[in-house]
């Protein structure tokens, strides 16, 4: 039996727990998710290193999964645009059962390996694409079908599973095992198995975006705000990075459509918005390099 399907020996009378004890059992068990991601850190670093040149060459991130794993892939993909201005057409997600499966379980969809292959092939992957394949069991047919299609196209395949020795991690170019063990509620991989997947995806994509010059120091500077809250955040980030007063920072942000990167370079170097954009282009989008070597 898979580790994720085992019954926990620690909570055999879970239904009898007093409420504080019940909540504590769930919270404490989540700590194992953190430990599982920590143990997989070398593989995550290798995945970022392998993905970077492909993505820098124009490749896409393609997430594939079923059920909870698939929904977590969708979540990571859609958050890249508001956080890092990553183009939406370069962060795609395939969920077994289609878009409606995001909200309502589509029974049997995860067992359809040929459909997984067809869905992936429909995106016309190539050698620059990076395919992130997610399955708690590590053996979901839909995901394995997508893996076969991705490998046939020469894409980089990253396999995320919560069981050691899973077919998914064995067949991927880089296997990332998040060994979270038995769940508090037997077999419910929406618990710590899902938490570990969320953390691993977040770590991978965030580290990749740092390497793609989407961050200056530890500031989220490639933000393009689309609402009032994000415009306030853009203002705060610009002020922190430059020391400019609110009026000056707001004025420059307005000139550059609230693109924080451009505002920082313009303010720190005393450039026009057009000159700041040119400096960033010459520095491949790196704020640090633009500041150190203005053109």
mmCIF file of C-alpha atoms in Angstrom:
data_model
loop_
_atom_site.group_PDB
_atom_site.id
_atom_site.type_symbol
_atom_site.label_atom_id
_atom_site.label_comp_id
_atom_site.label_asym_id
_atom_site.label_seq_id
_atom_site.Cartn_x
_atom_site.Cartn_y
_atom_site.Cartn_z
ATOM 1 C CA UNK A 1 0.000 0.000 0.000
ATOM 2 C CA UNK A 2 1.221 3.515 -0.816
ATOM 3 C CA UNK A 3 2.496 5.596 2.094
ATOM 4 C CA UNK A 4 -0.179 8.204 1.420
ATOM 5 C CA UNK A 5 -2.889 5.533 1.678
ATOM 6 C CA UNK A 6 -1.734 4.060 4.987
ATOM 7 C CA UNK A 7 -3.806 4.625 8.120
ATOM 8 C CA UNK A 8 -2.026 6.822 10.660
ATOM 9 C CA UNK A 9 -1.092 4.910 13.816
ATOM 10 C CA UNK A 10 -1.101 8.155 15.799
ATOM 11 C CA UNK A 11 -4.772 9.094 15.579
ATOM 12 C CA UNK A 12 -6.816 5.900 15.621
ATOM 13 C CA UNK A 13 -9.538 7.526 17.726
ATOM 14 C CA UNK A 14 -9.617 10.855 15.907
ATOM 15 C CA UNK A 15 -13.408 11.020 15.966
ATOM 16 C CA UNK A 16 -13.356 10.981 19.783
ATOM 17 C CA UNK A 17 -10.960 13.914 20.213
ATOM 18 C CA UNK A 18 -12.076 17.055 21.984
ATOM 19 C CA UNK A 19 -12.114 19.996 19.574
ATOM 20 C CA UNK A 20 -8.808 21.594 20.715
ATOM 21 C CA UNK A 21 -7.086 18.211 20.459
ATOM 22 C CA UNK A 22 -8.667 17.576 17.035
ATOM 23 C CA UNK A 23 -7.457 20.892 15.627
ATOM 24 C CA UNK A 24 -3.993 20.363 17.115
ATOM 25 C CA UNK A 25 -3.738 16.943 15.463
ATOM 26 C CA UNK A 26 -4.286 18.477 12.022
ATOM 27 C CA UNK A 27 -1.947 21.408 12.652
ATOM 28 C CA UNK A 28 0.889 19.294 14.036
ATOM 29 C CA UNK A 29 0.632 16.820 11.166
ATOM 30 C CA UNK A 30 1.202 19.636 8.673
ATOM 31 C CA UNK A 31 4.727 20.064 10.035
ATOM 32 C CA UNK A 32 5.641 16.885 8.176
ATOM 33 C CA UNK A 33 4.795 18.664 4.924
ATOM 34 C CA UNK A 34 7.480 21.255 5.654
ATOM 35 C CA UNK A 35 9.981 18.511 6.470
ATOM 36 C CA UNK A 36 9.172 16.691 3.230
ATOM 37 C CA UNK A 37 9.816 19.831 1.170
ATOM 38 C CA UNK A 38 13.036 20.500 3.061
ATOM 39 C CA UNK A 39 14.235 16.988 2.224
ATOM 40 C CA UNK A 40 13.468 17.606 -1.466
ATOM 41 C CA UNK A 41 15.336 20.944 -1.595
ATOM 42 C CA UNK A 42 18.280 19.573 -3.647
ATOM 43 C CA UNK A 43 15.904 18.219 -6.294
ATOM 44 C CA UNK A 44 13.975 21.494 -6.368
ATOM 45 C CA UNK A 45 17.230 23.402 -6.893
ATOM 46 C CA UNK A 46 18.169 21.029 -9.714
ATOM 47 C CA UNK A 47 14.737 21.555 -11.266
ATOM 48 C CA UNK A 48 15.144 25.345 -11.242
ATOM 49 C CA UNK A 49 18.641 25.077 -12.744
ATOM 50 C CA UNK A 50 17.396 22.800 -15.528
ATOM 51 C CA UNK A 51 14.319 24.904 -16.241
ATOM 52 C CA UNK A 52 16.040 28.293 -16.330
ATOM 53 C CA UNK A 53 17.752 28.122 -19.746
ATOM 54 C CA UNK A 54 14.638 26.698 -21.378
ATOM 55 C CA UNK A 55 12.355 29.353 -19.940
ATOM 56 C CA UNK A 56 14.879 32.092 -20.737
ATOM 57 C CA UNK A 57 14.819 30.841 -24.339
ATOM 58 C CA UNK A 58 11.067 31.389 -24.529
ATOM 59 C CA UNK A 59 9.675 28.161 -23.102
ATOM 60 C CA UNK A 60 6.447 27.770 -21.170
ATOM 61 C CA UNK A 61 5.565 26.361 -17.777
ATOM 62 C CA UNK A 62 2.897 23.680 -18.199
ATOM 63 C CA UNK A 63 1.287 22.204 -15.088
ATOM 64 C CA UNK A 64 -0.510 18.841 -15.248
ATOM 65 C CA UNK A 65 -2.502 17.076 -12.544
ATOM 66 C CA UNK A 66 -5.786 15.601 -11.376
ATOM 67 C CA UNK A 67 -7.954 16.423 -8.377
ATOM 68 C CA UNK A 68 -6.215 18.328 -5.590
ATOM 69 C CA UNK A 69 -2.835 18.075 -7.307
ATOM 70 C CA UNK A 70 -4.234 19.491 -10.536
ATOM 71 C CA UNK A 71 -5.988 22.346 -8.743
ATOM 72 C CA UNK A 72 -2.739 23.254 -6.996
ATOM 73 C CA UNK A 73 -1.044 23.375 -10.394
ATOM 74 C CA UNK A 74 -3.749 25.716 -11.683
ATOM 75 C CA UNK A 75 -3.297 27.912 -8.615
ATOM 76 C CA UNK A 76 0.455 28.258 -9.099
ATOM 77 C CA UNK A 77 0.064 29.000 -12.788
ATOM 78 C CA UNK A 78 -2.525 31.754 -12.427
ATOM 79 C CA UNK A 79 -0.643 33.548 -9.646
ATOM 80 C CA UNK A 80 2.472 34.142 -11.735
ATOM 81 C CA UNK A 81 0.984 36.988 -13.764
ATOM 82 C CA UNK A 82 -0.179 39.271 -10.922
ATOM 83 C CA UNK A 83 2.919 38.507 -8.857
ATOM 84 C CA UNK A 84 5.657 38.648 -11.493
ATOM 85 C CA UNK A 85 3.982 39.930 -14.686
ATOM 86 C CA UNK A 86 4.680 36.500 -16.169
ATOM 87 C CA UNK A 87 2.792 36.196 -19.486
ATOM 88 C CA UNK A 88 -0.385 34.178 -19.033
ATOM 89 C CA UNK A 89 0.212 32.321 -22.287
ATOM 90 C CA UNK A 90 3.478 31.024 -20.835
ATOM 91 C CA UNK A 91 1.952 29.530 -17.680
ATOM 92 C CA UNK A 92 -0.615 26.928 -18.663
ATOM 93 C CA UNK A 93 -2.373 24.264 -16.637
ATOM 94 C CA UNK A 94 -4.060 20.996 -17.591
ATOM 95 C CA UNK A 95 -6.543 19.513 -15.140
ATOM 96 C CA UNK A 96 -8.001 16.045 -15.647
ATOM 97 C CA UNK A 97 -11.649 16.532 -16.533
ATOM 98 C CA UNK A 98 -11.138 20.006 -17.962
ATOM 99 C CA UNK A 99 -11.810 23.456 -16.566
ATOM 100 C CA UNK A 100 -15.046 22.434 -14.853
ATOM 101 C CA UNK A 101 -13.070 19.974 -12.703
ATOM 102 C CA UNK A 102 -11.634 22.974 -10.882
ATOM 103 C CA UNK A 103 -14.971 23.311 -9.092
ATOM 104 C CA UNK A 104 -16.694 19.923 -9.382
ATOM 105 C CA UNK A 105 -14.969 16.537 -9.253
ATOM 106 C CA UNK A 106 -15.093 14.735 -12.603
ATOM 107 C CA UNK A 107 -15.112 11.067 -11.685
ATOM 108 C CA UNK A 108 -12.847 8.809 -13.709
ATOM 109 C CA UNK A 109 -11.005 11.622 -15.499
ATOM 110 C CA UNK A 110 -7.780 10.887 -13.675
ATOM 111 C CA UNK A 111 -7.794 7.292 -14.976
ATOM 112 C CA UNK A 112 -7.677 8.346 -18.636
ATOM 113 C CA UNK A 113 -4.050 8.131 -19.708
ATOM 114 C CA UNK A 114 -4.712 8.667 -23.439
ATOM 115 C CA UNK A 115 -6.627 11.862 -22.629
ATOM 116 C CA UNK A 116 -3.678 13.145 -20.604
ATOM 117 C CA UNK A 117 -1.407 12.519 -23.582
ATOM 118 C CA UNK A 118 -3.872 14.160 -25.977
ATOM 119 C CA UNK A 119 -4.367 17.216 -23.763
ATOM 120 C CA UNK A 120 -0.619 17.751 -23.460
ATOM 121 C CA UNK A 121 0.001 17.171 -27.164
ATOM 122 C CA UNK A 122 -2.743 19.712 -27.902
ATOM 123 C CA UNK A 123 -0.527 22.423 -26.425
ATOM 124 C CA UNK A 124 2.145 21.567 -29.025
ATOM 125 C CA UNK A 125 5.018 21.354 -26.538
ATOM 126 C CA UNK A 126 8.601 21.734 -27.643
ATOM 127 C CA UNK A 127 12.072 21.358 -26.180
ATOM 128 C CA UNK A 128 11.993 24.723 -24.399
ATOM 129 C CA UNK A 129 8.852 23.926 -22.423
ATOM 130 C CA UNK A 130 8.948 22.802 -18.797
ATOM 131 C CA UNK A 131 6.171 20.416 -17.770
ATOM 132 C CA UNK A 132 5.384 20.068 -14.068
ATOM 133 C CA UNK A 133 3.544 16.803 -13.465
ATOM 134 C CA UNK A 134 1.761 16.398 -10.139
ATOM 135 C CA UNK A 135 0.303 13.298 -8.518
ATOM 136 C CA UNK A 136 0.250 12.433 -4.825
ATOM 137 C CA UNK A 137 0.263 8.718 -5.650
ATOM 138 C CA UNK A 138 2.834 9.191 -8.391
ATOM 139 C CA UNK A 139 0.872 6.818 -10.588
ATOM 140 C CA UNK A 140 -2.166 8.757 -11.852
ATOM 141 C CA UNK A 141 -2.818 7.545 -15.440
ATOM 142 C CA UNK A 142 -3.833 10.989 -16.765
ATOM 143 C CA UNK A 143 -0.559 12.473 -15.519
ATOM 144 C CA UNK A 144 1.552 9.569 -16.775
ATOM 145 C CA UNK A 145 -0.081 9.930 -20.189
ATOM 146 C CA UNK A 146 0.861 13.617 -20.247
ATOM 147 C CA UNK A 147 4.387 12.680 -19.164
ATOM 148 C CA UNK A 148 4.793 10.356 -22.138
ATOM 149 C CA UNK A 149 3.635 13.050 -24.546
ATOM 150 C CA UNK A 150 5.912 15.651 -22.955
ATOM 151 C CA UNK A 151 8.945 13.366 -23.154
ATOM 152 C CA UNK A 152 8.180 12.583 -26.803
ATOM 153 C CA UNK A 153 8.251 16.327 -27.515
ATOM 154 C CA UNK A 154 11.590 16.771 -25.759
ATOM 155 C CA UNK A 155 10.188 19.006 -23.005
ATOM 156 C CA UNK A 156 11.790 19.059 -19.572
ATOM 157 C CA UNK A 157 9.631 16.884 -17.301
ATOM 158 C CA UNK A 158 9.516 17.536 -13.553
ATOM 159 C CA UNK A 159 7.618 14.900 -11.592
ATOM 160 C CA UNK A 160 6.167 15.680 -8.153
ATOM 161 C CA UNK A 161 4.864 12.758 -6.066
ATOM 162 C CA UNK A 162 4.290 11.976 -2.389
ATOM 163 C CA UNK A 163 5.380 8.337 -2.474
ATOM 164 C CA UNK A 164 8.955 7.067 -2.847
ATOM 165 C CA UNK A 165 9.712 5.003 -5.934
ATOM 166 C CA UNK A 166 6.685 6.289 -7.855
ATOM 167 C CA UNK A 167 6.504 5.757 -11.630
ATOM 168 C CA UNK A 168 6.078 9.508 -12.130
ATOM 169 C CA UNK A 169 9.315 10.486 -10.397
ATOM 170 C CA UNK A 170 11.183 7.536 -11.904
ATOM 171 C CA UNK A 171 10.205 8.444 -15.475
ATOM 172 C CA UNK A 172 10.526 12.239 -15.214
ATOM 173 C CA UNK A 173 13.777 14.023 -16.049
ATOM 174 C CA UNK A 174 13.890 15.225 -12.451
ATOM 175 C CA UNK A 175 11.820 13.476 -9.805
ATOM 176 C CA UNK A 176 10.809 15.407 -6.694
ATOM 177 C CA UNK A 177 9.569 13.112 -3.934
ATOM 178 C CA UNK A 178 7.631 14.781 -1.130
ATOM 179 C CA UNK A 179 7.394 11.865 1.299
ATOM 180 C CA UNK A 180 4.641 13.038 3.639
ATOM 181 C CA UNK A 181 3.569 9.582 4.801
ATOM 182 C CA UNK A 182 0.157 8.647 6.189
ATOM 183 C CA UNK A 183 -2.520 11.309 6.554
ATOM 184 C CA UNK A 184 -4.428 12.114 9.736
ATOM 185 C CA UNK A 185 -7.558 11.111 7.804
ATOM 186 C CA UNK A 186 -6.483 7.976 5.985
ATOM 187 C CA UNK A 187 -5.906 8.579 2.278
ATOM 188 C CA UNK A 188 -6.988 12.228 2.239
ATOM 189 C CA UNK A 189 -4.124 13.680 0.237
ATOM 190 C CA UNK A 190 -5.736 17.114 0.267
ATOM 191 C CA UNK A 191 -4.110 17.376 3.717
ATOM 192 C CA UNK A 192 -0.335 17.395 4.186
ATOM 193 C CA UNK A 193 0.400 15.806 0.799
ATOM 194 C CA UNK A 194 -1.361 18.747 -0.829
ATOM 195 C CA UNK A 195 0.389 21.211 1.480
ATOM 196 C CA UNK A 196 3.777 19.821 0.492
ATOM 197 C CA UNK A 197 2.914 20.079 -3.197
ATOM 198 C CA UNK A 198 1.798 23.682 -2.753
ATOM 199 C CA UNK A 199 5.042 24.588 -0.980
ATOM 200 C CA UNK A 200 7.177 22.783 -3.544
ATOM 201 C CA UNK A 201 5.465 24.497 -6.480
ATOM 202 C CA UNK A 202 5.662 27.865 -4.759
ATOM 203 C CA UNK A 203 9.360 27.344 -4.077
ATOM 204 C CA UNK A 204 10.111 26.224 -7.623
ATOM 205 C CA UNK A 205 8.249 29.000 -9.418
ATOM 206 C CA UNK A 206 9.371 31.748 -7.034
ATOM 207 C CA UNK A 207 13.035 30.718 -7.257
ATOM 208 C CA UNK A 208 12.730 30.590 -11.043
ATOM 209 C CA UNK A 209 11.263 34.096 -11.127
ATOM 210 C CA UNK A 210 14.080 35.418 -8.937
ATOM 211 C CA UNK A 211 16.577 34.019 -11.435
ATOM 212 C CA UNK A 212 14.596 35.646 -14.262
ATOM 213 C CA UNK A 213 15.160 39.079 -12.668
ATOM 214 C CA UNK A 214 11.626 39.502 -11.373
ATOM 215 C CA UNK A 215 12.920 40.435 -7.905
ATOM 216 C CA UNK A 216 15.278 43.176 -6.658
ATOM 217 C CA UNK A 217 16.731 42.351 -3.268
ATOM 218 C CA UNK A 218 13.682 40.633 -1.835
ATOM 219 C CA UNK A 219 11.204 43.075 -3.365
ATOM 220 C CA UNK A 220 8.547 42.018 -5.875
ATOM 221 C CA UNK A 221 9.468 44.632 -8.458
ATOM 222 C CA UNK A 222 7.943 43.232 -11.654
ATOM 223 C CA UNK A 223 4.472 43.799 -10.268
ATOM 224 C CA UNK A 224 1.925 45.375 -12.634
ATOM 225 C CA UNK A 225 -0.959 46.356 -10.351
ATOM 226 C CA UNK A 226 -4.507 45.850 -11.545
ATOM 227 C CA UNK A 227 -6.453 47.142 -8.543
ATOM 228 C CA UNK A 228 -6.244 49.717 -5.749
ATOM 229 C CA UNK A 229 -4.606 47.339 -3.271
ATOM 230 C CA UNK A 230 -1.860 46.413 -5.709
ATOM 231 C CA UNK A 231 -1.282 50.055 -6.669
ATOM 232 C CA UNK A 232 -0.681 50.824 -2.995
ATOM 233 C CA UNK A 233 1.707 47.903 -2.850
ATOM 234 C CA UNK A 234 3.540 49.171 -5.922
ATOM 235 C CA UNK A 235 3.888 52.571 -4.283
ATOM 236 C CA UNK A 236 5.226 51.066 -1.068
ATOM 237 C CA UNK A 237 7.731 48.898 -2.965
ATOM 238 C CA UNK A 238 8.960 51.861 -4.999
ATOM 239 C CA UNK A 239 9.388 54.032 -1.923
ATOM 240 C CA UNK A 240 11.242 51.279 -0.062
ATOM 241 C CA UNK A 241 13.616 50.626 -2.940
ATOM 242 C CA UNK A 242 14.382 54.272 -3.707
ATOM 243 C CA UNK A 243 13.715 56.296 -0.568
ATOM 244 C CA UNK A 244 11.499 58.603 -2.647
ATOM 245 C CA UNK A 245 8.651 60.437 -0.935
ATOM 246 C CA UNK A 246 5.065 59.349 -1.719
ATOM 247 C CA UNK A 247 4.321 62.192 -4.114
ATOM 248 C CA UNK A 248 7.466 61.723 -6.174
ATOM 249 C CA UNK A 249 7.138 57.938 -6.265
ATOM 250 C CA UNK A 250 3.467 58.158 -7.239
ATOM 251 C CA UNK A 251 4.212 60.636 -10.013
ATOM 252 C CA UNK A 252 6.848 58.424 -11.633
ATOM 253 C CA UNK A 253 4.717 55.316 -11.249
ATOM 254 C CA UNK A 254 1.892 57.078 -13.066
ATOM 255 C CA UNK A 255 4.263 57.875 -15.940
ATOM 256 C CA UNK A 256 5.309 54.230 -16.361
ATOM 257 C CA UNK A 257 1.898 52.593 -15.915
ATOM 258 C CA UNK A 258 2.811 51.595 -12.360
ATOM 259 C CA UNK A 259 5.625 49.299 -13.459
ATOM 260 C CA UNK A 260 7.726 49.169 -10.308
ATOM 261 C CA UNK A 261 10.966 48.136 -12.011
ATOM 262 C CA UNK A 262 10.921 51.112 -14.332
ATOM 263 C CA UNK A 263 10.030 53.533 -11.541
ATOM 264 C CA UNK A 264 12.919 52.331 -9.369
ATOM 265 C CA UNK A 265 15.527 52.759 -12.092
ATOM 266 C CA UNK A 266 14.136 56.136 -13.143
ATOM 267 C CA UNK A 267 14.099 57.465 -9.585
ATOM 268 C CA UNK A 268 17.474 56.121 -8.462
ATOM 269 C CA UNK A 269 19.332 57.211 -11.598
ATOM 270 C CA UNK A 270 17.390 60.370 -12.363
ATOM 271 C CA UNK A 271 16.322 59.065 -15.761
ATOM 272 C CA UNK A 272 13.195 59.536 -17.806
ATOM 273 C CA UNK A 273 10.819 56.619 -17.976
ATOM 274 C CA UNK A 274 11.937 55.870 -21.538
ATOM 275 C CA UNK A 275 15.595 55.895 -20.486
ATOM 276 C CA UNK A 276 14.843 53.636 -17.516
ATOM 277 C CA UNK A 277 13.089 51.136 -19.769
ATOM 278 C CA UNK A 278 16.058 51.134 -22.138
ATOM 279 C CA UNK A 279 18.456 50.555 -19.238
ATOM 280 C CA UNK A 280 16.378 47.602 -18.051
ATOM 281 C CA UNK A 281 16.216 46.146 -21.547
ATOM 282 C CA UNK A 282 19.996 46.360 -21.826
ATOM 283 C CA UNK A 283 20.312 44.614 -18.460
ATOM 284 C CA UNK A 284 17.887 41.809 -19.438
ATOM 285 C CA UNK A 285 15.356 43.099 -16.946
ATOM 286 C CA UNK A 286 17.698 43.099 -13.950
ATOM 287 C CA UNK A 287 17.150 46.149 -11.763
ATOM 288 C CA UNK A 288 20.460 45.570 -9.997
ATOM 289 C CA UNK A 289 22.467 45.432 -13.224
ATOM 290 C CA UNK A 290 20.620 48.435 -14.670
ATOM 291 C CA UNK A 291 21.560 50.449 -11.589
ATOM 292 C CA UNK A 292 25.185 49.322 -11.650
ATOM 293 C CA UNK A 293 25.743 49.674 -15.390
ATOM 294 C CA UNK A 294 23.309 52.245 -16.820
ATOM 295 C CA UNK A 295 23.589 52.586 -20.587
#
